[in-house]
PDB file of C-alpha atoms in Angstrom:
ATOM      1  CA  UNK A   1      -8.705  52.479  17.646  1.00  0.00           C
ATOM      2  CA  UNK A   2      -6.483  50.143  19.628  1.00  0.00           C
ATOM      3  CA  UNK A   3      -3.215  49.230  17.946  1.00  0.00           C
ATOM      4  CA  UNK A   4      -3.671  45.491  18.516  1.00  0.00           C
ATOM      5  CA  UNK A   5      -7.127  44.054  19.123  1.00  0.00           C
ATOM      6  CA  UNK A   6      -8.203  40.671  20.410  1.00  0.00           C
ATOM      7  CA  UNK A   7     -11.529  39.277  21.595  1.00  0.00           C
ATOM      8  CA  UNK A   8     -11.181  38.841  25.355  1.00  0.00           C
ATOM      9  CA  UNK A   9     -13.244  35.639  25.402  1.00  0.00           C
ATOM     10  CA  UNK A  10     -13.469  33.286  27.092  1.00  0.00           C
ATOM     11  CA  UNK A  11     -13.288  30.979  24.117  1.00  0.00           C
ATOM     12  CA  UNK A  12     -14.429  27.506  25.126  1.00  0.00           C
ATOM     13  CA  UNK A  13     -13.602  24.459  23.019  1.00  0.00           C
ATOM     14  CA  UNK A  14     -13.938  20.749  23.768  1.00  0.00           C
ATOM     15  CA  UNK A  15     -10.848  18.636  24.210  1.00  0.00           C
ATOM     16  CA  UNK A  16      -9.489  17.463  20.869  1.00  0.00           C
ATOM     17  CA  UNK A  17     -11.063  20.309  18.873  1.00  0.00           C
ATOM     18  CA  UNK A  18      -9.307  23.098  16.987  1.00  0.00           C
ATOM     19  CA  UNK A  19      -9.095  26.415  18.824  1.00  0.00           C
ATOM     20  CA  UNK A  20      -8.908  29.521  16.633  1.00  0.00           C
ATOM     21  CA  UNK A  21      -7.616  32.754  18.142  1.00  0.00           C
ATOM     22  CA  UNK A  22      -7.694  35.986  16.190  1.00  0.00           C
ATOM     23  CA  UNK A  23      -5.906  39.335  16.282  1.00  0.00           C
ATOM     24  CA  UNK A  24      -6.084  42.493  14.178  1.00  0.00           C
ATOM     25  CA  UNK A  25      -3.579  45.339  14.110  1.00  0.00           C
ATOM     26  CA  UNK A  26      -3.724  48.922  12.933  1.00  0.00           C
ATOM     27  CA  UNK A  27      -0.183  49.690  11.711  1.00  0.00           C
ATOM     28  CA  UNK A  28      -0.084  48.507   8.104  1.00  0.00           C
ATOM     29  CA  UNK A  29       3.727  48.689   8.116  1.00  0.00           C
ATOM     30  CA  UNK A  30       4.106  46.152  10.946  1.00  0.00           C
ATOM     31  CA  UNK A  31       6.769  43.591  10.260  1.00  0.00           C
ATOM     32  CA  UNK A  32       6.730  40.857  12.865  1.00  0.00           C
ATOM     33  CA  UNK A  33       3.999  39.161  14.824  1.00  0.00           C
ATOM     34  CA  UNK A  34       4.065  37.032  17.930  1.00  0.00           C
ATOM     35  CA  UNK A  35       1.813  34.801  19.992  1.00  0.00           C
ATOM     36  CA  UNK A  36       2.369  34.398  23.726  1.00  0.00           C
ATOM     37  CA  UNK A  37       0.712  32.042  26.177  1.00  0.00           C
ATOM     38  CA  UNK A  38       0.154  33.161  29.755  1.00  0.00           C
ATOM     39  CA  UNK A  39      -1.013  30.848  32.485  1.00  0.00           C
ATOM     40  CA  UNK A  40      -2.780  32.423  35.435  1.00  0.00           C
ATOM     41  CA  UNK A  41      -0.282  34.060  37.796  1.00  0.00           C
ATOM     42  CA  UNK A  42       2.667  33.425  35.480  1.00  0.00           C
ATOM     43  CA  UNK A  43       4.576  35.514  32.994  1.00  0.00           C
ATOM     44  CA  UNK A  44       3.907  35.266  29.235  1.00  0.00           C
ATOM     45  CA  UNK A  45       5.933  32.794  27.199  1.00  0.00           C
ATOM     46  CA  UNK A  46       6.585  33.094  23.490  1.00  0.00           C
ATOM     47  CA  UNK A  47       5.080  30.224  21.499  1.00  0.00           C
ATOM     48  CA  UNK A  48       5.065  31.373  17.871  1.00  0.00           C
ATOM     49  CA  UNK A  49       6.294  34.162  15.624  1.00  0.00           C
ATOM     50  CA  UNK A  50       5.575  34.904  11.981  1.00  0.00           C
ATOM     51  CA  UNK A  51       6.887  37.465   9.525  1.00  0.00           C
ATOM     52  CA  UNK A  52       5.530  36.502   6.113  1.00  0.00           C
ATOM     53  CA  UNK A  53       2.043  36.115   4.721  1.00  0.00           C
ATOM     54  CA  UNK A  54       0.699  32.614   4.934  1.00  0.00           C
ATOM     55  CA  UNK A  55       0.902  29.838   7.483  1.00  0.00           C
ATOM     56  CA  UNK A  56       3.635  28.736   9.833  1.00  0.00           C
ATOM     57  CA  UNK A  57       3.297  25.433  11.652  1.00  0.00           C
ATOM     58  CA  UNK A  58       5.012  24.244  14.814  1.00  0.00           C
ATOM     59  CA  UNK A  59       3.655  21.044  16.249  1.00  0.00           C
ATOM     60  CA  UNK A  60       0.000  21.539  17.154  1.00  0.00           C
ATOM     61  CA  UNK A  61       0.248  25.299  16.610  1.00  0.00           C
ATOM     62  CA  UNK A  62      -0.241  27.157  13.315  1.00  0.00           C
ATOM     63  CA  UNK A  63       0.145  30.902  12.973  1.00  0.00           C
ATOM     64  CA  UNK A  64      -1.533  32.577  10.010  1.00  0.00           C
ATOM     65  CA  UNK A  65      -0.742  36.055   8.728  1.00  0.00           C
ATOM     66  CA  UNK A  66      -2.636  38.183   6.218  1.00  0.00           C
ATOM     67  CA  UNK A  67      -0.974  41.578   5.922  1.00  0.00           C
ATOM     68  CA  UNK A  68      -3.498  42.898   3.408  1.00  0.00           C
ATOM     69  CA  UNK A  69      -6.279  42.348   5.937  1.00  0.00           C
ATOM     70  CA  UNK A  70      -4.021  43.236   8.909  1.00  0.00           C
ATOM     71  CA  UNK A  71      -4.981  40.013  10.576  1.00  0.00           C
ATOM     72  CA  UNK A  72      -3.027  37.329  12.386  1.00  0.00           C
ATOM     73  CA  UNK A  73      -4.408  34.164  13.908  1.00  0.00           C
ATOM     74  CA  UNK A  74      -3.315  31.173  15.963  1.00  0.00           C
ATOM     75  CA  UNK A  75      -4.780  27.712  15.476  1.00  0.00           C
ATOM     76  CA  UNK A  76      -4.310  25.055  18.124  1.00  0.00           C
ATOM     77  CA  UNK A  77      -5.082  21.553  16.897  1.00  0.00           C
ATOM     78  CA  UNK A  78      -6.090  18.685  19.186  1.00  0.00           C
ATOM     79  CA  UNK A  79      -6.674  21.118  22.045  1.00  0.00           C
ATOM     80  CA  UNK A  80      -5.755  19.830  25.491  1.00  0.00           C
ATOM     81  CA  UNK A  81      -6.848  21.033  28.945  1.00  0.00           C
ATOM     82  CA  UNK A  82      -3.230  22.154  29.446  1.00  0.00           C
ATOM     83  CA  UNK A  83      -3.762  24.663  26.621  1.00  0.00           C
ATOM     84  CA  UNK A  84      -6.213  26.548  28.835  1.00  0.00           C
ATOM     85  CA  UNK A  85      -4.559  29.938  29.263  1.00  0.00           C
ATOM     86  CA  UNK A  86      -4.662  33.503  27.993  1.00  0.00           C
ATOM     87  CA  UNK A  87      -3.132  34.005  24.551  1.00  0.00           C
ATOM     88  CA  UNK A  88      -1.564  37.361  23.810  1.00  0.00           C
ATOM     89  CA  UNK A  89      -0.942  38.704  20.326  1.00  0.00           C
ATOM     90  CA  UNK A  90       1.997  41.108  19.923  1.00  0.00           C
ATOM     91  CA  UNK A  91       3.084  43.204  16.970  1.00  0.00           C
ATOM     92  CA  UNK A  92       6.418  44.856  16.257  1.00  0.00           C
ATOM     93  CA  UNK A  93       5.971  47.738  13.834  1.00  0.00           C
ATOM     94  CA  UNK A  94       9.680  47.755  13.004  1.00  0.00           C
ATOM     95  CA  UNK A  95      11.841  50.814  12.563  1.00  0.00           C
ATOM     96  CA  UNK A  96      12.804  50.818  16.212  1.00  0.00           C
ATOM     97  CA  UNK A  97       9.241  51.133  17.454  1.00  0.00           C
ATOM     98  CA  UNK A  98       8.014  49.405  20.540  1.00  0.00           C
ATOM     99  CA  UNK A  99       6.466  45.968  20.726  1.00  0.00           C
ATOM    100  CA  UNK A 100       2.701  46.293  21.259  1.00  0.00           C
ATOM    101  CA  UNK A 101       0.449  43.707  22.901  1.00  0.00           C
ATOM    102  CA  UNK A 102      -3.237  43.002  22.587  1.00  0.00           C
ATOM    103  CA  UNK A 103      -5.260  42.453  25.742  1.00  0.00           C
ATOM    104  CA  UNK A 104      -5.370  38.688  25.249  1.00  0.00           C
ATOM    105  CA  UNK A 105      -7.972  35.985  24.634  1.00  0.00           C
ATOM    106  CA  UNK A 106      -8.774  33.526  27.395  1.00  0.00           C
ATOM    107  CA  UNK A 107      -9.006  29.961  26.107  1.00  0.00           C
ATOM    108  CA  UNK A 108     -10.755  27.212  28.045  1.00  0.00           C
ATOM    109  CA  UNK A 109     -10.416  23.642  26.868  1.00  0.00           C
ATOM    110  CA  UNK A 110     -13.147  21.520  28.406  1.00  0.00           C
ATOM    111  CA  UNK A 111     -13.068  17.795  29.059  1.00  0.00           C
TER     112      UNK A 111
ATOM    113  CA  UNK B   1      22.225  30.213  31.588  1.00  0.00           C
ATOM    114  CA  UNK B   2      20.914  33.171  29.622  1.00  0.00           C
ATOM    115  CA  UNK B   3      17.755  34.813  30.792  1.00  0.00           C
ATOM    116  CA  UNK B   4      15.954  37.688  32.371  1.00  0.00           C
ATOM    117  CA  UNK B   5      15.665  37.876  36.137  1.00  0.00           C
ATOM    118  CA  UNK B   6      13.269  39.915  38.198  1.00  0.00           C
ATOM    119  CA  UNK B   7      13.532  40.321  41.922  1.00  0.00           C
ATOM    120  CA  UNK B   8      11.961  40.033  44.331  1.00  0.00           C
ATOM    121  CA  UNK B   9       9.134  37.703  43.352  1.00  0.00           C
ATOM    122  CA  UNK B  10       6.836  39.115  46.033  1.00  0.00           C
ATOM    123  CA  UNK B  11       7.075  42.589  47.548  1.00  0.00           C
ATOM    124  CA  UNK B  12       5.036  44.323  50.197  1.00  0.00           C
ATOM    125  CA  UNK B  13       5.107  48.066  50.603  1.00  0.00           C
ATOM    126  CA  UNK B  14       3.521  50.493  52.995  1.00  0.00           C
ATOM    127  CA  UNK B  15       1.583  53.360  51.547  1.00  0.00           C
ATOM    128  CA  UNK B  16       3.742  56.412  50.982  1.00  0.00           C
ATOM    129  CA  UNK B  17       6.950  54.464  50.421  1.00  0.00           C
ATOM    130  CA  UNK B  18       8.946  54.251  47.223  1.00  0.00           C
ATOM    131  CA  UNK B  19      10.061  50.801  46.126  1.00  0.00           C
ATOM    132  CA  UNK B  20      12.424  49.627  43.384  1.00  0.00           C
ATOM    133  CA  UNK B  21      11.895  46.486  41.334  1.00  0.00           C
ATOM    134  CA  UNK B  22      14.949  44.888  39.812  1.00  0.00           C
ATOM    135  CA  UNK B  23      15.262  43.565  36.252  1.00  0.00           C
ATOM    136  CA  UNK B  24      18.510  42.093  34.923  1.00  0.00           C
ATOM    137  CA  UNK B  25      19.159  40.307  31.625  1.00  0.00           C
ATOM    138  CA  UNK B  26      22.215  38.550  30.247  1.00  0.00           C
ATOM    139  CA  UNK B  27      20.832  38.017  26.763  1.00  0.00           C
ATOM    140  CA  UNK B  28      22.660  41.041  25.333  1.00  0.00           C
ATOM    141  CA  UNK B  29      19.300  42.491  24.330  1.00  0.00           C
ATOM    142  CA  UNK B  30      19.099  46.163  23.460  1.00  0.00           C
ATOM    143  CA  UNK B  31      15.431  46.808  24.290  1.00  0.00           C
ATOM    144  CA  UNK B  32      13.828  46.415  27.694  1.00  0.00           C
ATOM    145  CA  UNK B  33      10.251  46.959  28.824  1.00  0.00           C
ATOM    146  CA  UNK B  34       8.212  47.274  31.999  1.00  0.00           C
ATOM    147  CA  UNK B  35       4.564  46.253  32.025  1.00  0.00           C
ATOM    148  CA  UNK B  36       1.895  46.279  34.656  1.00  0.00           C
ATOM    149  CA  UNK B  37      -0.849  43.655  34.777  1.00  0.00           C
ATOM    150  CA  UNK B  38      -3.928  43.860  36.967  1.00  0.00           C
ATOM    151  CA  UNK B  39      -6.088  40.790  37.694  1.00  0.00           C
ATOM    152  CA  UNK B  40      -7.911  39.630  34.583  1.00  0.00           C
ATOM    153  CA  UNK B  41      -6.422  42.419  32.514  1.00  0.00           C
ATOM    154  CA  UNK B  42      -3.894  42.695  29.701  1.00  0.00           C
ATOM    155  CA  UNK B  43      -0.391  44.144  29.785  1.00  0.00           C
ATOM    156  CA  UNK B  44      -0.044  47.905  30.109  1.00  0.00           C
ATOM    157  CA  UNK B  45       3.261  49.476  29.126  1.00  0.00           C
ATOM    158  CA  UNK B  46       4.905  51.643  31.786  1.00  0.00           C
ATOM    159  CA  UNK B  47       8.313  52.476  30.297  1.00  0.00           C
ATOM    160  CA  UNK B  48      10.584  51.088  27.632  1.00  0.00           C
ATOM    161  CA  UNK B  49      14.194  51.569  26.652  1.00  0.00           C
ATOM    162  CA  UNK B  50      15.804  50.730  23.339  1.00  0.00           C
ATOM    163  CA  UNK B  51      19.335  51.787  24.212  1.00  0.00           C
ATOM    164  CA  UNK B  52      21.460  52.545  27.242  1.00  0.00           C
ATOM    165  CA  UNK B  53      20.867  55.975  28.793  1.00  0.00           C
ATOM    166  CA  UNK B  54      17.604  56.447  26.917  1.00  0.00           C
ATOM    167  CA  UNK B  55      14.023  55.503  27.753  1.00  0.00           C
ATOM    168  CA  UNK B  56      10.499  56.499  26.799  1.00  0.00           C
ATOM    169  CA  UNK B  57       7.225  56.698  28.668  1.00  0.00           C
ATOM    170  CA  UNK B  58       4.614  54.121  27.922  1.00  0.00           C
ATOM    171  CA  UNK B  59       0.885  54.397  28.387  1.00  0.00           C
ATOM    172  CA  UNK B  60       0.840  54.574  32.198  1.00  0.00           C
ATOM    173  CA  UNK B  61       4.147  56.169  33.261  1.00  0.00           C
ATOM    174  CA  UNK B  62       2.728  58.481  35.938  1.00  0.00           C
ATOM    175  CA  UNK B  63       3.986  57.537  39.383  1.00  0.00           C
ATOM    176  CA  UNK B  64       6.848  55.428  38.029  1.00  0.00           C
ATOM    177  CA  UNK B  65      10.471  56.099  37.172  1.00  0.00           C
ATOM    178  CA  UNK B  66      13.235  54.087  35.495  1.00  0.00           C
ATOM    179  CA  UNK B  67      16.908  54.248  34.644  1.00  0.00           C
ATOM    180  CA  UNK B  68      19.030  52.476  32.048  1.00  0.00           C
ATOM    181  CA  UNK B  69      22.638  53.026  33.056  1.00  0.00           C
ATOM    182  CA  UNK B  70      23.731  49.578  31.919  1.00  0.00           C
ATOM    183  CA  UNK B  71      22.550  47.424  29.039  1.00  0.00           C
ATOM    184  CA  UNK B  72      21.834  44.569  31.405  1.00  0.00           C
ATOM    185  CA  UNK B  73      19.725  46.442  33.937  1.00  0.00           C
ATOM    186  CA  UNK B  74      16.433  48.331  33.845  1.00  0.00           C
ATOM    187  CA  UNK B  75      15.140  48.963  37.378  1.00  0.00           C
ATOM    188  CA  UNK B  76      11.659  50.350  37.972  1.00  0.00           C
ATOM    189  CA  UNK B  77      10.826  52.586  40.923  1.00  0.00           C
ATOM    190  CA  UNK B  78       7.230  52.746  42.048  1.00  0.00           C
ATOM    191  CA  UNK B  79       6.879  56.073  43.779  1.00  0.00           C
ATOM    192  CA  UNK B  80       4.407  57.247  46.386  1.00  0.00           C
ATOM    193  CA  UNK B  81       2.736  59.249  43.611  1.00  0.00           C
ATOM    194  CA  UNK B  82       1.376  56.013  42.107  1.00  0.00           C
ATOM    195  CA  UNK B  83      -2.100  55.886  43.605  1.00  0.00           C
ATOM    196  CA  UNK B  84      -2.877  52.230  43.032  1.00  0.00           C
ATOM    197  CA  UNK B  85       0.421  50.335  42.828  1.00  0.00           C
ATOM    198  CA  UNK B  86      -0.783  46.862  43.794  1.00  0.00           C
ATOM    199  CA  UNK B  87      -0.267  44.786  40.645  1.00  0.00           C
ATOM    200  CA  UNK B  88       1.843  42.179  38.875  1.00  0.00           C
ATOM    201  CA  UNK B  89       4.897  43.815  37.269  1.00  0.00           C
ATOM    202  CA  UNK B  90       6.582  42.214  34.294  1.00  0.00           C
ATOM    203  CA  UNK B  91       9.927  43.060  32.748  1.00  0.00           C
ATOM    204  CA  UNK B  92      10.793  41.967  29.221  1.00  0.00           C
ATOM    205  CA  UNK B  93      13.709  42.299  26.843  1.00  0.00           C
ATOM    206  CA  UNK B  94      14.175  41.849  23.124  1.00  0.00           C
ATOM    207  CA  UNK B  95      17.035  42.183  20.635  1.00  0.00           C
ATOM    208  CA  UNK B  96      17.352  45.560  18.989  1.00  0.00           C
ATOM    209  CA  UNK B  97      16.224  44.177  15.658  1.00  0.00           C
ATOM    210  CA  UNK B  98      12.897  43.231  17.218  1.00  0.00           C
ATOM    211  CA  UNK B  99      12.479  40.235  15.014  1.00  0.00           C
ATOM    212  CA  UNK B 100      12.441  37.343  17.451  1.00  0.00           C
ATOM    213  CA  UNK B 101      10.070  38.539  20.110  1.00  0.00           C
ATOM    214  CA  UNK B 102      10.445  39.646  23.699  1.00  0.00           C
ATOM    215  CA  UNK B 103      11.266  37.408  26.624  1.00  0.00           C
ATOM    216  CA  UNK B 104       9.791  37.947  30.055  1.00  0.00           C
ATOM    217  CA  UNK B 105      11.079  37.621  33.570  1.00  0.00           C
ATOM    218  CA  UNK B 106       9.052  35.753  36.166  1.00  0.00           C
ATOM    219  CA  UNK B 107       7.378  38.929  37.396  1.00  0.00           C
ATOM    220  CA  UNK B 108       7.163  40.763  40.706  1.00  0.00           C
ATOM    221  CA  UNK B 109       3.894  40.823  42.577  1.00  0.00           C
ATOM    222  CA  UNK B 110       3.693  44.098  44.513  1.00  0.00           C
ATOM    223  CA  UNK B 111       1.178  44.537  47.287  1.00  0.00           C
ATOM    224  CA  UNK B 112       0.620  47.786  49.152  1.00  0.00           C
ATOM    225  CA  UNK B 113      -0.330  47.189  52.761  1.00  0.00           C
TER     226      UNK B 113
END
């Protein structure tokens, strides 16, 4: 079982819709969770992090964490063509262990 | 300005040659990572270091070597033993507490010619 799993996509949504990206992780003791956006040919950039169960909102982005289900998601409201990118989920198990990335979900926002 | 710098941005290497990719950070981060990314693929961990003078192999360490003699620097050498080195190489760093996420350099695109 992979440590961090994401559907590779592509996930296609129309402009203005809500995009929902999902991630599951295997280490129940994981403490911090991150979402990165990576445009083609560029390096990943951190867009959200979450530590506690529940929702965390930042502009059009909402991260959701459910530790009991070992599930973290990213919602993008009012999706724009500029949101088209690959979204990487990352998990830090804590205790000095390494940050672990999922393989990413490609999002396409269509006009 | 604080940040993480990789150089060069593009690198061409002849088969059989070793090449070293540079990664420098001035964020005072304890942990540093090297990843490889192939077209359309996710990040694969090569090596990581959580403290000076110590580093651990990642998932695909064969054919690569690293050093961590200074907190700020984590160079990666791609040796001739790496059979398919053409890829996009990404360096990242994060604070030792690991709570705020890792920050990436701009990447080095290595092509074997």
